PDB file of C-alpha atoms in Angstrom:
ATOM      1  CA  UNK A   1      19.492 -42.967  34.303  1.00 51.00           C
ATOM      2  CA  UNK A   2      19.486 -45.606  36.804  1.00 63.00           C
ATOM      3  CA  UNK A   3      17.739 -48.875  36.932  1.00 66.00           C
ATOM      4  CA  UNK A   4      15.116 -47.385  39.358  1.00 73.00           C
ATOM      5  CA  UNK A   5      14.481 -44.670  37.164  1.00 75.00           C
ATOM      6  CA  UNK A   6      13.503 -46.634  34.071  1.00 81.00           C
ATOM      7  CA  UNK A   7      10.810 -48.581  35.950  1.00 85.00           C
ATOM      8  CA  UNK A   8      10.034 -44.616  37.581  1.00 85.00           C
ATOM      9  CA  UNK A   9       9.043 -43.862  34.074  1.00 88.00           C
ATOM     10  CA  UNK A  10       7.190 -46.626  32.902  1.00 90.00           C
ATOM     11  CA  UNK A  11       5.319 -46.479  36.118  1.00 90.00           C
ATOM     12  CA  UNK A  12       4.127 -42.893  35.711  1.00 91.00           C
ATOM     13  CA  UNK A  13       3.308 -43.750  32.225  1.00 93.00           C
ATOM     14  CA  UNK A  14       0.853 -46.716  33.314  1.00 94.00           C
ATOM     15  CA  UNK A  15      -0.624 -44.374  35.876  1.00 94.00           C
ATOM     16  CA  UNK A  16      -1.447 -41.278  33.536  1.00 95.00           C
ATOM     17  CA  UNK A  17      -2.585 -43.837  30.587  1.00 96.00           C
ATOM     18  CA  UNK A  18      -4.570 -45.494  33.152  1.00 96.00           C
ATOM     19  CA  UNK A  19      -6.107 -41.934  34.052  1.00 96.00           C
ATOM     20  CA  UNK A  20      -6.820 -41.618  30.554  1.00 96.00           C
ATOM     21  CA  UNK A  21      -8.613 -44.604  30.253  1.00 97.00           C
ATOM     22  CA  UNK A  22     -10.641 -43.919  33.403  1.00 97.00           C
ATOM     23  CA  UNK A  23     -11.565 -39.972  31.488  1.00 97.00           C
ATOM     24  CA  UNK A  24     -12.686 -41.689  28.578  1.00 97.00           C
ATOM     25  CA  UNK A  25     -14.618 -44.482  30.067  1.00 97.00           C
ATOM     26  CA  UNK A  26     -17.170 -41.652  31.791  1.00 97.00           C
ATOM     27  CA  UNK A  27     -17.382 -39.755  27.982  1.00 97.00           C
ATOM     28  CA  UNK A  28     -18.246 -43.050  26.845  1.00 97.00           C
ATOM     29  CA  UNK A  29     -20.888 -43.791  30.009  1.00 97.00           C
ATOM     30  CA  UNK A  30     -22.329 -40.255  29.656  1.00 96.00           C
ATOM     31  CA  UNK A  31     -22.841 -40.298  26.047  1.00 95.00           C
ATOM     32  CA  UNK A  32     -26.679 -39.217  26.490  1.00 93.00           C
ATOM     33  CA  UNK A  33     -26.671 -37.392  29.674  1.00 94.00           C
ATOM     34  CA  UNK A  34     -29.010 -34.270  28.391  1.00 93.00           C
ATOM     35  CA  UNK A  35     -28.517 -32.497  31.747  1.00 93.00           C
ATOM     36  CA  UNK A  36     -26.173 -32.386  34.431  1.00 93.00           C
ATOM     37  CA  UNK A  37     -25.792 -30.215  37.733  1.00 92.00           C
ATOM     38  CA  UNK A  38     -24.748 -27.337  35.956  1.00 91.00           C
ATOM     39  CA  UNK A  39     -28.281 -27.509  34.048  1.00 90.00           C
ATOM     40  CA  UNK A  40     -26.418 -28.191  30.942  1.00 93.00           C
ATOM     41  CA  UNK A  41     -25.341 -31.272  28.789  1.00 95.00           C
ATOM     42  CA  UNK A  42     -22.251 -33.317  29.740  1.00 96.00           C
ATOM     43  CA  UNK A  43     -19.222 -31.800  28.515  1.00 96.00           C
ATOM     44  CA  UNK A  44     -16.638 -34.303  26.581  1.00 96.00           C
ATOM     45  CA  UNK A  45     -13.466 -34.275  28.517  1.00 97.00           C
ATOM     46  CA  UNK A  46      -9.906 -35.117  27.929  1.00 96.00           C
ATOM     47  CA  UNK A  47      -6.571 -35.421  29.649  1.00 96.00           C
ATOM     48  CA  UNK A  48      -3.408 -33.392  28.904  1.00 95.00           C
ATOM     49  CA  UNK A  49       0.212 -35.121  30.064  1.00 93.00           C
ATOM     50  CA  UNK A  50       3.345 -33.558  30.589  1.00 88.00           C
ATOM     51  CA  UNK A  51       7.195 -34.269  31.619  1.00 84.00           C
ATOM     52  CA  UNK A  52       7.865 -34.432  35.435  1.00 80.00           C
ATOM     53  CA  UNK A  53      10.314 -32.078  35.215  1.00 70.00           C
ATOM     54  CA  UNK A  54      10.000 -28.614  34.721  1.00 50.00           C
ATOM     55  CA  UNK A  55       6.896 -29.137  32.695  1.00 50.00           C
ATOM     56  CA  UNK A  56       8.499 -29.159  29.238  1.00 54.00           C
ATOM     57  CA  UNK A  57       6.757 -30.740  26.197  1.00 57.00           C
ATOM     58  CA  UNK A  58       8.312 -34.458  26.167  1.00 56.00           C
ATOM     59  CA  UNK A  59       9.620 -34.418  22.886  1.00 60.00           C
ATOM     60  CA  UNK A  60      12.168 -32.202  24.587  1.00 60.00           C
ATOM     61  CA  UNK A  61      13.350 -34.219  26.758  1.00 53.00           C
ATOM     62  CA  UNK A  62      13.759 -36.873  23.468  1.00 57.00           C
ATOM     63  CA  UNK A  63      15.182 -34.525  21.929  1.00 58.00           C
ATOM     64  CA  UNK A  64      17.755 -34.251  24.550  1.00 56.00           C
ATOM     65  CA  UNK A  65      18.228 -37.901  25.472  1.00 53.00           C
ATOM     66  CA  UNK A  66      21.623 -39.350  26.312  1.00 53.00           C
ATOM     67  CA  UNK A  67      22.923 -35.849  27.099  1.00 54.00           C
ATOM     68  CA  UNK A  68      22.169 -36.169  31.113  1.00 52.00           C
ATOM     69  CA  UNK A  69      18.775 -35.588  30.584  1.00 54.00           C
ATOM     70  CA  UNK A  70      16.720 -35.935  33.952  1.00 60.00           C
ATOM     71  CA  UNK A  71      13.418 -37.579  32.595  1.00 60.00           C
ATOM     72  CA  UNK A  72      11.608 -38.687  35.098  1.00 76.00           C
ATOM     73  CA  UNK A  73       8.166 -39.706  33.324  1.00 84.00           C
ATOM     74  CA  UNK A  74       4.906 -38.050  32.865  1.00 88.00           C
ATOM     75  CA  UNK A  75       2.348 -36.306  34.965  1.00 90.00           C
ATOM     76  CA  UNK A  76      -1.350 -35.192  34.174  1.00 93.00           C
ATOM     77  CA  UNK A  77      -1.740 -31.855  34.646  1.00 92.00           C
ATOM     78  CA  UNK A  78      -4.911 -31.034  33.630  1.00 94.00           C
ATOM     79  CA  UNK A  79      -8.046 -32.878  32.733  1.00 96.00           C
ATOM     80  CA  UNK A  80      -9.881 -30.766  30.711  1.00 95.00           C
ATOM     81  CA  UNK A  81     -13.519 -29.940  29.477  1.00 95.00           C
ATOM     82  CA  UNK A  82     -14.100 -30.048  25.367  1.00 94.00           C
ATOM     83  CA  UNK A  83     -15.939 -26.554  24.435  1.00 94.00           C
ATOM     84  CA  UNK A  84     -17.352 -27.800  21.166  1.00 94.00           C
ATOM     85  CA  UNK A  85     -20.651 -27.372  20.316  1.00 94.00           C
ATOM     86  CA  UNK A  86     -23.336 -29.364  21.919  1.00 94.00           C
ATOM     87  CA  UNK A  87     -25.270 -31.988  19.340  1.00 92.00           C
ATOM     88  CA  UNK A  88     -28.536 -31.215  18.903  1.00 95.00           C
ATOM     89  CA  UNK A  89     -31.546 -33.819  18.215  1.00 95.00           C
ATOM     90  CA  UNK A  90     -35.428 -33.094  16.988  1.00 96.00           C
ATOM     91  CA  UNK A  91     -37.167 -34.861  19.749  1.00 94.00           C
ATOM     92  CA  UNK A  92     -40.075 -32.683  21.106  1.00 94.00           C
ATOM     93  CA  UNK A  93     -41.275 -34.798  23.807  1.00 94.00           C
ATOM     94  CA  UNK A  94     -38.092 -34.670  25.481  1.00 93.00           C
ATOM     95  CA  UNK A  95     -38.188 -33.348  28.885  1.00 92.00           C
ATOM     96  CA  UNK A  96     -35.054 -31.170  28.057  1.00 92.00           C
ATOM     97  CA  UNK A  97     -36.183 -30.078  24.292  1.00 92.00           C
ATOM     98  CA  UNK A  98     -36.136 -26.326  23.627  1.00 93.00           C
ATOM     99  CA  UNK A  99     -39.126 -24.149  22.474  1.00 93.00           C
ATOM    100  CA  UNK A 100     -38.365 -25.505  18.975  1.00 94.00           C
ATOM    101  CA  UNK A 101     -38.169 -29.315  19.963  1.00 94.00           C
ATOM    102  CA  UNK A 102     -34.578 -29.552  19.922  1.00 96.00           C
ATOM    103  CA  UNK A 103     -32.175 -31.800  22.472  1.00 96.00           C
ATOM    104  CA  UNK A 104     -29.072 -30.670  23.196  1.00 95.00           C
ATOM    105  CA  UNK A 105     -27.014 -33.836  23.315  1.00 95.00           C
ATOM    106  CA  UNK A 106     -23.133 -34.530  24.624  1.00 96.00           C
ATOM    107  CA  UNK A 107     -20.076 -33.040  22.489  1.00 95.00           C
ATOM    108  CA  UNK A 108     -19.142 -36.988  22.507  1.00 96.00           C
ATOM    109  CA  UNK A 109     -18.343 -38.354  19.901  1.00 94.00           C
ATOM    110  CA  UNK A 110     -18.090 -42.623  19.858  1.00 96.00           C
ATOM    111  CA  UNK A 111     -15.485 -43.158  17.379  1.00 96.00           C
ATOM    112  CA  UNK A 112     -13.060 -40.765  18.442  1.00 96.00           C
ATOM    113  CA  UNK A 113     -13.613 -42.231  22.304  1.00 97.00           C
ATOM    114  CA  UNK A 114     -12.961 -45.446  20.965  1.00 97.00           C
ATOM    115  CA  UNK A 115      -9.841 -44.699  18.766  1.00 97.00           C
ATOM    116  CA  UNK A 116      -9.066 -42.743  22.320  1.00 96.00           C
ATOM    117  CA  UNK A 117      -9.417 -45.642  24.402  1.00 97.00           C
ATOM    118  CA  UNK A 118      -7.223 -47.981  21.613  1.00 97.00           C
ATOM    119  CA  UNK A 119      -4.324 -45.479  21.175  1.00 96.00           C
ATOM    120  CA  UNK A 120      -4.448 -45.633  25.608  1.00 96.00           C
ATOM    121  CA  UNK A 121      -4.584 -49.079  25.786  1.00 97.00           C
ATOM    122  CA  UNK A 122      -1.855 -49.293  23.174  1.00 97.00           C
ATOM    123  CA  UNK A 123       0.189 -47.008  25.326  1.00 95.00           C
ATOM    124  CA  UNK A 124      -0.505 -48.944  28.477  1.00 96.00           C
ATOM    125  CA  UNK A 125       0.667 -51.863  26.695  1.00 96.00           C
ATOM    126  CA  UNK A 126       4.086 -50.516  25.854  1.00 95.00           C
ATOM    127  CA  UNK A 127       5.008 -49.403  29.139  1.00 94.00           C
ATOM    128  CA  UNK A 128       4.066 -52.975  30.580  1.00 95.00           C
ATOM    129  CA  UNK A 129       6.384 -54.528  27.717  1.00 95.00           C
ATOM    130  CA  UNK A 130       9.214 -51.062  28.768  1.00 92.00           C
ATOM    131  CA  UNK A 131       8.416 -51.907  32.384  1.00 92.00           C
ATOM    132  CA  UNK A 132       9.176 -55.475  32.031  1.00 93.00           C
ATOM    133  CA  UNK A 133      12.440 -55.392  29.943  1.00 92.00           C
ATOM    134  CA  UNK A 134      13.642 -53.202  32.377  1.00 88.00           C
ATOM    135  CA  UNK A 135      12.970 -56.217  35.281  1.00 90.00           C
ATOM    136  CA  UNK A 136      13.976 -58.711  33.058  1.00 91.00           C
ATOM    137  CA  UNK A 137      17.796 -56.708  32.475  1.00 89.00           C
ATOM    138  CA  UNK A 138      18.113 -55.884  36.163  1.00 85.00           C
ATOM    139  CA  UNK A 139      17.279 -59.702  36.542  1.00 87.00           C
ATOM    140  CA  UNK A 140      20.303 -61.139  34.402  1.00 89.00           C
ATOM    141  CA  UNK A 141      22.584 -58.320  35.365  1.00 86.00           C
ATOM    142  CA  UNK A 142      22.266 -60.176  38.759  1.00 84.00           C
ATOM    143  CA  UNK A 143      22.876 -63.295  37.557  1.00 87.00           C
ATOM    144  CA  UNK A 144      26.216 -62.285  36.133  1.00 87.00           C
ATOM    145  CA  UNK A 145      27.521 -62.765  39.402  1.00 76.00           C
ATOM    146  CA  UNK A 146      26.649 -66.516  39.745  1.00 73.00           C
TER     147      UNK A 146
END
């Protein structure tokens, strides 16, 4: 793996986490949206990440790491919609309350989008830091020279 390809990695890794973050930012905004264009509550949703290349789990490509493996970071390939159960809330005067008085509320829940958002932001952090070791070694391999 080259010098460019490094950086490659870490850069598609701040891009998907950065996706991620974005995904669970609007669960977080539509927490108690109670009807959407669809007619229906707003649906959690989530992001699923794969290898670049031929779109095998990653731990396969750690698996086979320092063998000539081709990693050449992660893509998102899907972002997609939680089919849990709605919540459901007794508040008759709702506008959207059933014939019994019940809500149907977002499958969002506040502590998993926040343990989400950490484990993201965690994983944003480590490519900067991956990112930026990279720079710094391509920096003082250059310097060898002087």
């Amino acid at each position: 793996m080259g010098f460019l390809g490094s950086l490659n990695i870490s850069a598609s890794g701040l891009t998907a986490q950065r996706l991620r973050m974005d995904v669970i930012s609007e669960n977080i905004a539509n927490i108690d949206t109670t009807r959407t264009d669809n007619g229906e509550p707003y649906r959690r949703k989530y992001v699923v990440m794969n290898a670049m290349e031929n779109n095998q789990p990653f731990s396969a490509y750690l698996d086979a790491f320092g063998e000539n493996s081709h990693v050449s970071g992660v893509f998102v390939s899907q972002i997609g919609e939680d089919q849990s159960d709605f919540n459901y809330e007794y508040n008759p005067t709702h506008v959207d309350a059933n014939a019994d008085g019940y809500v149907a509320k977002p499958n969002v829940d506040l502590s998993q989008e926040m343990v989400d958002m950490i484990s993201a932001y965690r994983s944003y952090e480590a490519n900067v830091t991956a990112f930026n070791a990279s720079k710094d070694m391509a920096v003082k391999a250059l310097e060898i020279g002087k």
